[in-house]
Amino acid sequence: MTPILQLEEVRYTYPGNAEPALRGANLSLWGGKKIAVLGRNGSGKSTLFLHCNGILRPDGGQLYLAGKPVKYDRGSLLGLRRHVGIVFQNPDDQLFSASVVQDMSFGPLNLGLSQVEASRRVEEAAEQCEIVDLLDRPTHALSGGQKARVALAGVLAMEPSVILVDEVMASLDPWMRDQILSILHDFAARGRTVVLATHDLALARTWADLVAVMEGGRVLAVDTPDVIFSSEAMLAHLGPRSAWFYPPLRSASEAALAPQGDRATKPVAPAVPAPVDGPLCEPLTVPTERNPHSNGSGNVHADLGKMTQR
Amino acid sequence: MHVIDRHVYANRGRGVDPAHKAALVLLVLALCLLLDRPMVGLLACAWMWVLSSLWAGLPTGVFGRVLLAQGSFLVLAVAGVALSAGTAFPAGVSWVVHVGPLAVWASFGSVDTALHLATRALGGTAALDFLVLTTPLVDIVELLRRLRIPSVLIDIVALTYRFIFILLESLDRMHNAQDSRLGYSSFGNAVKSAGLLGSRLFVDSYQRSKRLQIALDSRGYSGDLQGLTPSYRTDRSLWWLGAAATATLLIGRVLI
Ligand SMILES: Nc1ncnc2c1ncn2[C@@H]1O[C@H](COP(=O)(O)OP(=O)(O)O)[C@@H](O)[C@H]1O
Ligand SMILES: [Mg+2]
């Protein structure tokens, strides 16, 4: 089976910058997966996304769409953009039209769809994102959460195979956030791929099927949340004290005894995601003595896991 | 801007085909210009007020307020036509006021010209106000498209409209950021802050346009800002009202 989209050793330096933004990034995206991309500010998440969509052209390395190398002529780019959609961090950058329905129909019409088909897709996406009552509204009269949903709907209406969502969660309230997560979950459930750049470790651990960790323009590891969050090395990349808040799922001694225990210590290996079997998240038991902030209520994350896992 | 914007999306005339509204407006505009009688201009104002308040259901004060604002500019503009000033005034003037060594005068002729100008312009303005207050920009853009205006021009109109609001928002945010750090605490500070804000806004718009280009490209932009063609309804009552307005203006020309 070939991945929908594969990035191989992609290198890129922004014009005028000395430091490269990507230094040989590898990533493979399969259908039906929800992938969270973690990594510090400036680690190259947005740059990686812009490559997936053909906005930026790698200085070195190669992209493959369904196994075929991506060329950068007009036709191939349209093909790539038909399959890969990006929801940008700031919806105001994305919404250019005076009215919601005009903005949402922009992508589908660019795909060469008829007015009838485009309006069907707009309606469908609007229903999914619960913005049917906003369709006739002017874009500038929307709230932040509404803008985020309209921006998402505008990309969903193009029915891409892969949707990349760049850090939109930070400015949303928990309800809005949950709604968008569940839309993305449904999208993945239909065999498509969701890639979400985020700084929310709890979200990555509970919602995602796979977690990719970026650092300094490389993808350090792609693996299940279990594996990533049981690796001390990975946790060290995810932020100060993340080992306190997100202690390894299995204690170190257990992991060492387990048959495939060496995965926990060497998850940096291939950029090929392991197939996910069984439940996405094991019930979490947080050893309270390792978590100075938990005050004995160590199952906070476990509750969160139940709520966001649909 | 915001006053117009608030009402334009919430009036009964909104869904009506913009071509029909525009036809009525152009007819009234043409009558005001061609018939060139003060009464015609005033009747046109009255009709447009009736159409916006009773037909489109805008609050009665809104149309009046908008027209009043434009009317006051108009009065200033035609004052120059009606009045003249100098040290000596010609024979045959009707009114003279002496202000020290200066004389300010007007004649029947000049006042009449000013009145014609003002009412003609006011009638036309009222007609356009009706269109602007009942038709969102999306519909005006659609109308331009049907008139086969080159799409580059139409896209510029559409983007500019959107960017006005985005820029206003950035302006607001930056102003608040400066104000909260005492950027406007004295006249000197205010001048400096305003200058910084202006240059910053310029850079901001430039960067934003680059991000917009990226966002458009990512959705397959190919040089044309396409959108769905909206569907409109036809309102016969607008036609009858239009006919009645035309008749009234013509009668106004004959009688007065
Ligand atoms: N438009 C740009 N021009 C120049 N350099 C940029 C631009 N965007 C990002 N960079 C640089 O590229 C690197 C990666 O940035 P980015 O992909 O935005 O990271 P992230 O999204 O993970 O925060 C950073 O060092 C940043 O300074
Ligand atoms: Mg980023």
Coordinates of C-alpha atoms and ligand atoms in Angstrom, one line a residue:
Chain A
M1 CA 0.0 0.0 0.0
T2 CA 1.3 3.4 -0.9
P3 CA 0.8 6.5 1.3
I4 CA -1.5 9.2 0.0
L5 CA 1.3 11.7 0.4
Q6 CA 4.9 11.2 1.2
L7 CA 7.6 13.7 1.8
E8 CA 11.1 12.4 1.4
E9 CA 14.2 14.3 2.7
V10 CA 12.5 17.7 2.0
R11 CA 14.9 20.6 2.5
Y12 CA 13.9 24.2 2.3
T13 CA 15.5 27.6 3.1
Y14 CA 13.4 30.7 3.0
P15 CA 14.9 33.3 0.6
G16 CA 17.1 35.7 2.6
N17 CA 17.4 33.3 5.6
A18 CA 20.7 31.8 6.5
E19 CA 19.2 28.9 8.5
P20 CA 17.2 26.3 6.6
A21 CA 13.6 25.9 7.8
L22 CA 13.5 22.2 6.8
R23 CA 16.6 20.0 6.8
G24 CA 15.5 16.7 5.4
A25 CA 12.0 16.1 6.7
N26 CA 10.4 12.8 6.1
L27 CA 6.7 12.1 6.5
S28 CA 4.2 9.6 5.1
L29 CA 0.4 10.2 5.3
W30 CA -1.9 7.2 5.1
G31 CA -5.7 7.3 4.8
G32 CA -8.0 7.2 7.8
K33 CA -5.4 8.6 10.3
K34 CA -5.5 11.5 12.6
I35 CA -2.0 12.8 13.0
A36 CA -0.9 15.4 15.5
V37 CA 2.3 17.3 14.7
L38 CA 4.1 18.6 17.8
G39 CA 7.1 20.8 17.9
R40 CA 8.4 24.1 19.2
N41 CA 7.7 27.4 17.5
G42 CA 9.9 27.6 14.5
S43 CA 10.5 23.9 14.3
G44 CA 9.0 24.0 10.7
K45 CA 5.4 22.8 11.1
S46 CA 3.9 25.5 8.9
T47 CA 6.7 25.3 6.4
L48 CA 6.1 21.5 6.1
F49 CA 2.4 22.1 5.5
L50 CA 3.1 24.6 2.8
H51 CA 5.2 22.0 1.0
C52 CA 2.4 19.4 1.3
N53 CA 0.2 21.7 -0.7
G54 CA 2.7 22.7 -3.3
I55 CA 2.8 26.3 -2.2
L56 CA 6.5 26.0 -1.4
R57 CA 8.8 24.0 -3.6
P58 CA 11.5 22.0 -1.9
D59 CA 15.2 23.0 -2.5
G60 CA 16.0 19.3 -2.2
G61 CA 14.1 16.1 -1.6
Q62 CA 10.9 14.9 -3.2
L63 CA 7.1 14.7 -2.6
Y64 CA 5.0 11.8 -3.8
L65 CA 1.3 11.9 -4.3
A66 CA -0.1 8.4 -4.3
G67 CA 3.3 7.1 -5.1
K68 CA 4.0 9.4 -8.1
P69 CA 6.6 12.2 -7.8
V70 CA 5.0 15.6 -7.6
K71 CA 5.9 17.9 -10.5
Y72 CA 5.4 21.6 -10.2
D73 CA 3.6 22.5 -13.4
R74 CA 0.1 23.9 -13.4
G75 CA -1.8 20.7 -13.9
S76 CA 0.1 18.7 -11.2
L77 CA -0.2 21.5 -8.7
L78 CA -4.0 21.6 -9.2
G79 CA -4.0 17.8 -8.7
L80 CA -2.0 18.2 -5.5
R81 CA -4.3 20.9 -4.2
R82 CA -7.4 18.9 -5.0
H83 CA -6.1 16.2 -2.7
V84 CA -4.4 18.2 0.0
G85 CA -6.1 21.2 1.7
I86 CA -4.8 23.5 4.3
V87 CA -6.7 25.4 7.0
F88 CA -4.5 28.3 8.0
Q89 CA -3.7 29.5 11.5
N90 CA -5.5 32.8 11.1
P91 CA -8.9 32.5 9.4
D92 CA -8.7 36.2 8.4
D93 CA -5.9 35.3 6.0
Q94 CA -8.0 32.7 4.4
L95 CA -11.4 34.4 4.1
F96 CA -11.2 36.8 1.3
S97 CA -14.8 37.0 0.2
A98 CA -17.5 39.4 1.3
S99 CA -19.9 36.6 2.1
V100 CA -19.6 33.2 3.6
V101 CA -21.2 31.3 0.7
Q102 CA -19.0 33.1 -1.8
D103 CA -15.9 32.2 0.1
M104 CA -16.8 28.5 0.6
S105 CA -17.6 28.0 -3.1
F106 CA -14.3 29.5 -4.2
G107 CA -12.3 26.2 -3.9
P108 CA -14.9 23.9 -5.4
L109 CA -15.3 26.2 -8.4
N110 CA -11.6 26.3 -8.9
L111 CA -11.6 22.5 -9.2
G112 CA -13.8 23.0 -12.3
L113 CA -17.0 21.8 -10.7
S114 CA -20.3 23.0 -12.0
Q115 CA -22.4 25.6 -10.1
V116 CA -24.8 22.8 -9.1
E117 CA -22.1 20.5 -7.8
A118 CA -20.3 23.3 -6.1
S119 CA -23.4 24.5 -4.3
R120 CA -24.2 20.9 -3.2
R121 CA -20.7 20.6 -1.7
V122 CA -21.0 24.0 0.0
E123 CA -24.3 22.9 1.6
E124 CA -22.9 19.6 2.7
A125 CA -19.8 21.2 4.3
A126 CA -21.9 23.9 5.9
E127 CA -24.1 21.2 7.5
Q128 CA -21.1 19.3 8.8
C129 CA -19.6 22.5 10.3
E130 CA -23.0 23.7 11.5
I131 CA -22.8 27.0 9.7
V132 CA -25.9 26.7 7.5
D133 CA -27.4 29.8 9.2
L134 CA -24.2 31.8 8.5
L135 CA -24.1 31.2 4.8
D136 CA -25.6 34.6 3.8
R137 CA -23.7 36.5 6.4
P138 CA -20.9 38.9 5.6
T139 CA -17.5 37.5 6.5
H140 CA -16.5 40.4 8.6
A141 CA -19.5 40.1 10.9
L142 CA -18.4 36.6 12.2
S143 CA -16.9 35.8 15.5
G144 CA -13.5 34.1 15.8
G145 CA -15.0 30.6 16.2
Q146 CA -17.4 31.1 13.4
K147 CA -14.6 32.3 11.1
A148 CA -12.6 29.2 12.0
R149 CA -15.5 26.9 11.1
V150 CA -16.1 28.8 7.8
A151 CA -12.4 28.5 6.9
L152 CA -12.5 24.7 7.7
A153 CA -15.8 24.3 5.7
G154 CA -14.2 26.1 2.7
V155 CA -11.5 23.4 2.6
L156 CA -13.9 20.5 3.4
A157 CA -16.1 21.6 0.5
M158 CA -13.1 20.7 -1.8
E159 CA -13.3 17.1 -0.5
P160 CA -9.6 16.7 -0.2
S161 CA -8.0 13.4 0.8
V162 CA -5.7 15.1 3.3
I163 CA -6.5 18.1 5.4
L164 CA -3.8 20.0 7.2
V165 CA -4.9 22.2 10.1
D166 CA -2.3 24.7 11.4
E167 CA -2.7 25.6 15.1
V168 CA -6.3 26.8 14.9
M169 CA -7.2 25.4 18.3
A170 CA -5.3 27.9 20.5
S171 CA -7.9 30.7 20.0
L172 CA -11.0 28.6 20.3
D173 CA -13.1 27.9 23.4
P174 CA -13.4 24.3 24.6
W175 CA -16.8 23.8 22.9
M176 CA -15.7 25.2 19.6
R177 CA -12.5 23.2 19.9
D178 CA -14.4 20.0 20.5
Q179 CA -16.7 20.7 17.6
I180 CA -13.9 21.1 15.2
L181 CA -12.1 18.0 16.6
S182 CA -15.2 16.0 16.0
I183 CA -15.6 17.3 12.5
L184 CA -12.0 16.3 11.8
H185 CA -12.6 12.9 13.4
D186 CA -15.6 12.2 11.1
F187 CA -13.4 13.3 8.2
A188 CA -10.8 10.7 9.1
A189 CA -13.4 8.1 9.8
R190 CA -14.3 8.3 6.1
G191 CA -10.8 7.1 5.2
R192 CA -9.2 10.4 4.8
T193 CA -6.2 11.9 6.6
V194 CA -6.1 14.7 9.1
V195 CA -2.9 16.4 10.1
L196 CA -3.1 18.9 13.0
A197 CA -0.3 21.1 14.2
T198 CA -0.8 21.8 17.8
H199 CA 1.0 22.6 21.1
D200 CA -1.7 20.8 23.1
L201 CA 0.0 17.6 24.4
A202 CA -3.2 16.3 26.0
L203 CA -4.9 16.6 22.7
A204 CA -2.1 14.9 20.8
R205 CA -2.1 12.1 23.4
T206 CA -5.8 11.4 23.4
W207 CA -7.3 12.5 20.1
A208 CA -4.5 11.5 17.6
D209 CA -3.8 8.1 16.1
L210 CA -0.3 9.1 15.4
V211 CA 2.0 11.8 16.8
A212 CA 4.8 13.4 14.7
V213 CA 7.5 15.3 16.6
M214 CA 9.3 18.0 14.8
E215 CA 12.5 19.8 15.8
G216 CA 14.9 22.0 13.9
G217 CA 13.3 21.3 10.5
R218 CA 13.2 17.5 10.8
V219 CA 10.5 15.0 11.8
L220 CA 12.2 13.2 14.7
A221 CA 9.6 10.5 15.0
V222 CA 6.1 9.4 14.0
D223 CA 4.5 6.9 16.2
T224 CA 1.4 6.1 18.3
P225 CA 0.9 8.4 21.2
D226 CA 1.6 5.5 23.5
V227 CA 5.1 5.1 22.2
I228 CA 5.9 8.8 21.9
F229 CA 4.6 9.6 25.4
S230 CA 6.5 6.7 26.9
S231 CA 9.8 7.9 25.6
E232 CA 11.8 10.1 27.9
A233 CA 13.7 11.3 24.9
M234 CA 10.6 12.4 23.1
L235 CA 9.1 14.0 26.2
A236 CA 12.2 16.0 26.5
H237 CA 11.5 17.5 23.1
L238 CA 7.9 18.3 23.9
G239 CA 8.6 20.8 26.6
P240 CA 10.0 21.5 30.0
R241 CA 8.3 19.4 32.7
S242 CA 6.2 17.5 30.1
A243 CA 7.5 14.3 31.8
W244 CA 5.7 15.4 34.9
F245 CA 2.4 16.3 33.3
Y246 CA 2.5 13.4 30.9
P247 CA 4.5 10.6 32.7
P248 CA 5.2 7.5 30.6
L249 CA 2.1 5.4 30.1
R250 CA 3.9 2.3 31.3
S251 CA 6.5 2.7 34.0
A252 CA 10.1 2.3 32.7
S253 CA 10.6 -1.0 34.4
E254 CA 7.5 -2.4 32.8
A255 CA 8.5 -1.2 29.4
A256 CA 11.9 -2.8 29.7
L257 CA 10.2 -6.2 30.6
A258 CA 7.7 -6.0 27.8
P259 CA 8.6 -8.0 24.7
Q260 CA 8.7 -4.9 22.4
G261 CA 10.1 -2.8 25.2
D262 CA 12.9 -1.4 23.1
R263 CA 10.4 0.6 21.0
A264 CA 9.9 2.7 24.0
T265 CA 13.5 3.8 24.2
K266 CA 14.2 4.0 20.5
P267 CA 11.1 5.5 18.9
V268 CA 13.2 7.8 16.7
A269 CA 13.5 5.1 14.1
P270 CA 11.5 5.1 10.9
A271 CA 9.1 7.8 9.7
V272 CA 6.7 5.0 8.8
P273 CA 3.8 5.0 11.1
A274 CA 3.0 1.7 12.8
P275 CA -0.5 0.4 12.2
V276 CA -2.7 1.2 15.1
D277 CA -4.4 -1.9 16.6
G278 CA -6.7 -2.0 19.6
P279 CA -7.8 1.0 21.5
L280 CA -6.1 4.3 20.7
C281 CA -5.6 5.1 24.3
E282 CA -5.1 2.8 27.2
P283 CA -6.8 3.9 30.4
L284 CA -4.3 6.2 32.0
T285 CA -3.2 5.8 35.6
V286 CA -1.1 8.7 36.6
P287 CA 1.3 7.8 39.4
T288 CA 0.6 10.7 41.7
E289 CA 4.1 10.8 43.3
R290 CA 5.5 11.7 39.9
N291 CA 3.2 14.6 39.3
P292 CA 3.7 17.4 41.8
H293 CA 0.6 19.3 40.4
S294 CA -2.0 16.6 40.6
N295 CA -2.9 16.7 44.3
G296 CA -4.0 13.2 44.2
S297 CA -6.5 13.6 41.5
G298 CA -4.3 11.8 39.1
N299 CA -6.9 10.8 36.6
V300 CA -7.5 14.2 35.1
H301 CA -6.0 13.1 31.8
A302 CA -7.9 9.9 31.9
D303 CA -11.2 11.8 32.0
L304 CA -10.0 14.0 29.2
G305 CA -9.2 10.9 27.2
K306 CA -12.7 9.6 27.5
M307 CA -14.3 12.9 26.5
T308 CA -12.3 13.6 23.4
Q309 CA -12.1 10.0 22.2
R310 CA -15.1 9.4 20.0
Chain B
M1 CA -19.5 52.4 6.8
H2 CA -20.8 50.3 9.7
V3 CA -24.2 52.0 9.7
I4 CA -24.7 51.1 6.1
D5 CA -23.3 47.6 6.7
R6 CA -25.6 46.8 9.5
H7 CA -28.8 47.6 7.6
V8 CA -27.8 46.3 4.2
Y9 CA -27.8 42.7 5.3
A10 CA -31.1 43.0 7.2
N11 CA -33.7 44.6 5.0
R12 CA -36.6 43.2 3.1
G13 CA -35.3 44.3 -0.3
R14 CA -32.1 42.4 0.0
G15 CA -33.0 39.3 -1.9
V16 CA -34.6 41.2 -4.8
D17 CA -32.6 41.0 -8.0
P18 CA -30.0 43.8 -7.9
A19 CA -30.6 44.4 -11.6
H20 CA -34.2 45.5 -10.9
K21 CA -33.1 47.8 -8.1
A22 CA -30.3 49.2 -10.2
A23 CA -32.6 49.8 -13.2
L24 CA -35.0 51.8 -11.0
V25 CA -32.2 53.8 -9.5
L26 CA -30.6 54.6 -12.9
L27 CA -34.0 55.7 -14.2
V28 CA -34.5 58.1 -11.3
L29 CA -30.9 59.3 -11.6
A30 CA -31.4 60.0 -15.3
L31 CA -34.7 61.8 -14.7
C32 CA -33.1 64.0 -12.0
L33 CA -30.3 65.0 -14.4
L34 CA -32.4 65.4 -17.5
L35 CA -35.5 67.2 -16.1
D36 CA -33.3 69.5 -14.1
R37 CA -35.9 71.1 -11.8
P38 CA -35.5 71.6 -8.1
M39 CA -38.9 69.9 -7.5
V40 CA -37.9 66.8 -9.4
G41 CA -34.9 66.3 -7.2
L42 CA -36.9 66.8 -4.0
L43 CA -39.6 64.4 -5.2
A44 CA -36.9 61.9 -6.0
C45 CA -35.6 62.2 -2.4
A46 CA -39.1 61.7 -1.1
W47 CA -39.7 58.6 -3.3
M48 CA -36.4 57.0 -2.3
W49 CA -37.1 57.6 1.3
V50 CA -40.5 55.9 0.8
L51 CA -38.9 52.9 -1.0
S52 CA -36.2 52.4 1.6
S53 CA -38.5 52.8 4.7
L54 CA -41.7 51.2 3.5
W55 CA -40.7 48.9 0.7
A56 CA -37.3 47.7 2.1
G57 CA -38.3 48.2 5.8
L58 CA -35.2 50.1 6.9
P59 CA -35.8 52.2 10.1
T60 CA -37.2 55.5 8.9
G61 CA -34.3 57.5 10.4
V62 CA -31.5 55.7 8.7
F63 CA -32.1 57.0 5.2
G64 CA -32.6 60.5 6.5
R65 CA -29.4 60.4 8.4
V66 CA -27.3 59.2 5.5
L67 CA -28.9 61.8 3.2
L68 CA -28.4 64.6 5.7
A69 CA -24.7 63.8 6.0
Q70 CA -24.3 64.0 2.2
G71 CA -26.7 67.0 2.0
S72 CA -24.5 69.0 4.4
F73 CA -21.5 68.5 2.1
L74 CA -23.6 69.5 -0.8
V75 CA -24.7 72.8 0.9
L76 CA -21.1 73.7 1.5
A77 CA -20.2 72.9 -2.1
V78 CA -23.0 74.9 -3.7
A79 CA -22.5 77.9 -1.3
G80 CA -19.6 78.8 -3.5
V81 CA -21.8 78.9 -6.5
A82 CA -24.5 81.0 -4.8
L83 CA -22.3 83.5 -3.0
S84 CA -19.5 85.7 -4.3
A85 CA -17.1 87.9 -2.3
G86 CA -14.8 90.8 -3.1
T87 CA -14.1 94.5 -2.3
A88 CA -16.5 95.8 -4.9
F89 CA -19.7 94.2 -6.2
P90 CA -21.2 94.4 -9.7
A91 CA -24.5 96.0 -10.5
G92 CA -27.6 94.0 -10.5
V93 CA -26.9 91.8 -7.4
S94 CA -29.9 91.0 -5.3
W95 CA -28.4 90.7 -1.8
V96 CA -25.2 92.2 -0.4
V97 CA -23.7 91.8 3.1
H98 CA -20.7 94.0 4.1
V99 CA -18.2 92.4 6.3
G100 CA -15.7 95.1 7.1
P101 CA -14.1 96.1 3.8
L102 CA -15.4 92.9 2.2
A103 CA -18.7 92.5 0.4
V104 CA -20.5 89.2 0.1
W105 CA -23.2 89.1 -2.5
A106 CA -25.6 86.8 -4.3
S107 CA -28.0 87.3 -7.3
F108 CA -31.2 85.7 -8.2
G109 CA -29.4 83.9 -11.0
S110 CA -26.6 82.5 -8.8
V111 CA -29.0 81.3 -6.2
D112 CA -31.2 79.7 -8.8
T113 CA -28.2 77.9 -10.3
A114 CA -27.1 76.7 -6.8
L115 CA -30.6 75.4 -6.1
H116 CA -30.8 73.5 -9.3
L117 CA -27.3 72.0 -8.7
A118 CA -28.1 71.0 -5.2
T119 CA -31.4 69.4 -5.7
R120 CA -30.3 67.6 -8.8
A121 CA -27.3 66.2 -7.0
L122 CA -29.4 65.4 -3.9
G123 CA -32.0 63.5 -6.0
G124 CA -29.3 61.4 -7.6
T125 CA -27.5 60.8 -4.3
A126 CA -30.8 59.6 -2.8
A127 CA -31.3 57.2 -5.6
L128 CA -27.9 55.7 -5.1
D129 CA -28.3 55.6 -1.4
F130 CA -31.4 53.5 -1.9
L131 CA -29.3 51.0 -3.9
V132 CA -26.4 51.1 -1.4
L133 CA -28.6 50.6 1.7
T134 CA -30.5 47.7 0.3
T135 CA -27.9 45.8 -1.7
P136 CA -24.9 44.0 -0.2
L137 CA -21.6 44.3 -2.0
V138 CA -21.8 40.6 -3.1
D139 CA -25.0 41.5 -5.1
I140 CA -23.4 44.6 -6.6
V141 CA -20.4 42.5 -7.7
E142 CA -22.8 40.0 -9.2
L143 CA -24.5 42.8 -11.1
L144 CA -21.1 44.1 -12.4
R145 CA -20.3 40.5 -13.6
R146 CA -23.6 40.4 -15.5
L147 CA -22.7 43.7 -17.1
R148 CA -19.5 42.0 -18.4
I149 CA -17.2 44.4 -16.5
P150 CA -13.7 42.9 -16.8
S151 CA -13.2 40.5 -13.9
V152 CA -9.9 42.0 -12.8
L153 CA -11.8 45.2 -11.9
I154 CA -14.5 43.3 -10.2
D155 CA -12.0 41.3 -8.1
I156 CA -10.3 44.5 -7.0
V157 CA -13.7 45.8 -5.8
A158 CA -14.5 42.6 -3.9
L159 CA -11.0 42.3 -2.3
T160 CA -10.9 46.0 -1.4
Y161 CA -14.2 45.7 0.4
R162 CA -13.0 42.8 2.5
F163 CA -9.7 44.4 3.2
I164 CA -11.4 47.6 4.5
F165 CA -12.7 45.6 7.4
I166 CA -9.5 43.7 8.0
L167 CA -7.5 46.9 8.0
L168 CA -10.0 48.6 10.3
E169 CA -9.5 45.7 12.7
S170 CA -5.7 45.9 12.6
L171 CA -5.9 49.7 12.9
D172 CA -8.1 49.2 16.0
R173 CA -5.8 46.6 17.6
M174 CA -2.6 48.6 16.9
H175 CA -4.2 51.8 18.2
N176 CA -5.2 50.0 21.4
A177 CA -1.8 48.5 21.8
Q178 CA -0.2 52.0 21.6
D179 CA -2.8 53.7 23.7
S180 CA -2.4 51.1 26.5
R181 CA 1.2 52.0 26.7
L182 CA 0.6 55.7 26.8
G183 CA 1.2 56.3 23.1
Y184 CA -1.4 59.0 22.9
S185 CA -0.8 60.7 26.3
S186 CA 0.5 63.9 24.8
F187 CA 0.4 65.7 21.5
G188 CA 4.0 64.9 20.7
N189 CA 3.5 61.2 21.6
A190 CA 0.3 61.1 19.6
V191 CA 2.0 62.4 16.4
K192 CA 4.8 59.9 16.8
S193 CA 2.5 57.0 17.5
A194 CA 0.2 57.9 14.6
G195 CA 3.2 57.9 12.3
L196 CA 4.4 54.6 13.5
L197 CA 0.9 53.2 13.2
G198 CA 0.7 54.4 9.6
S199 CA 4.0 52.8 8.5
R200 CA 3.2 49.6 10.5
L201 CA -0.2 49.4 8.8
F202 CA 1.5 49.6 5.5
V203 CA 3.9 46.7 6.3
D204 CA 1.0 44.8 7.8
S205 CA -1.1 45.1 4.6
Y206 CA 1.9 44.0 2.5
Q207 CA 2.5 40.9 4.6
R208 CA -1.2 40.2 4.7
S209 CA -1.5 40.3 0.9
K210 CA 1.3 37.8 0.7
R211 CA -0.5 35.5 3.1
L212 CA -3.7 36.0 1.1
Q213 CA -1.9 35.0 -2.1
I214 CA -0.8 31.8 -0.3
A215 CA -4.3 31.0 0.9
L216 CA -5.8 31.6 -2.5
D217 CA -3.2 29.4 -4.2
S218 CA -3.8 26.6 -1.7
R219 CA -7.4 26.4 -2.8
G220 CA -6.5 26.3 -6.5
Y221 CA -6.7 30.0 -7.5
S222 CA -6.2 30.4 -11.2
G223 CA -6.6 34.1 -11.7
D224 CA -10.3 34.5 -11.2
L225 CA -12.1 34.9 -7.9
Q226 CA -15.0 32.6 -8.6
G227 CA -18.1 32.3 -6.5
L228 CA -21.5 30.8 -6.7
T229 CA -24.0 32.8 -8.7
P230 CA -26.6 33.9 -6.1
S231 CA -30.3 33.4 -6.9
Y232 CA -32.7 36.3 -6.5
R233 CA -36.4 36.9 -6.4
T234 CA -38.5 39.3 -8.4
D235 CA -40.7 41.7 -6.6
R236 CA -43.5 43.1 -8.8
S237 CA -44.3 45.8 -6.3
L238 CA -40.9 47.4 -7.0
W239 CA -41.9 47.8 -10.6
W240 CA -45.2 49.5 -9.7
L241 CA -43.5 51.7 -7.3
G242 CA -40.9 52.6 -9.9
A243 CA -43.6 53.4 -12.4
A244 CA -45.4 55.6 -9.9
A245 CA -42.1 57.4 -9.0
T246 CA -41.4 58.1 -12.7
A247 CA -44.9 59.4 -13.2
T248 CA -44.6 61.7 -10.2
L249 CA -41.3 63.1 -11.3
L250 CA -42.6 63.8 -14.8
I251 CA -45.7 65.5 -13.4
G252 CA -43.5 67.5 -11.0
R253 CA -41.6 68.7 -14.1
V254 CA -44.7 69.8 -15.9
L255 CA -46.5 71.4 -13.0
I256 CA -43.8 73.3 -11.2
Ligands
LIG1 N1 7.8 33.7 5.6 C1 9.0 33.4 6.1 N2 10.1 34.1 5.7 C2 11.3 33.8 6.2 N3 11.5 32.8 7.2 C3 10.4 32.2 7.6 C4 9.1 32.4 7.1 N4 8.2 31.6 7.7 C5 9.0 30.9 8.6 N5 10.3 31.2 8.5 C6 11.3 30.6 9.3 O1 11.3 29.2 9.1 C7 11.5 28.5 10.3 C8 10.3 27.5 10.5 O2 9.1 28.3 10.8 P1 7.7 27.7 10.8 O3 7.5 26.7 9.7 O4 6.7 28.8 10.7 O5 7.6 26.9 12.2 P2 6.4 26.5 13.1 O6 5.1 26.6 12.2 O7 6.7 25.2 13.6 O8 6.3 27.5 14.2 C9 11.6 29.5 11.4 O9 12.9 29.6 11.7 C10 11.1 30.8 10.8 O10 11.8 31.9 11.3
MG2 MG 3.4 27.8 12.4

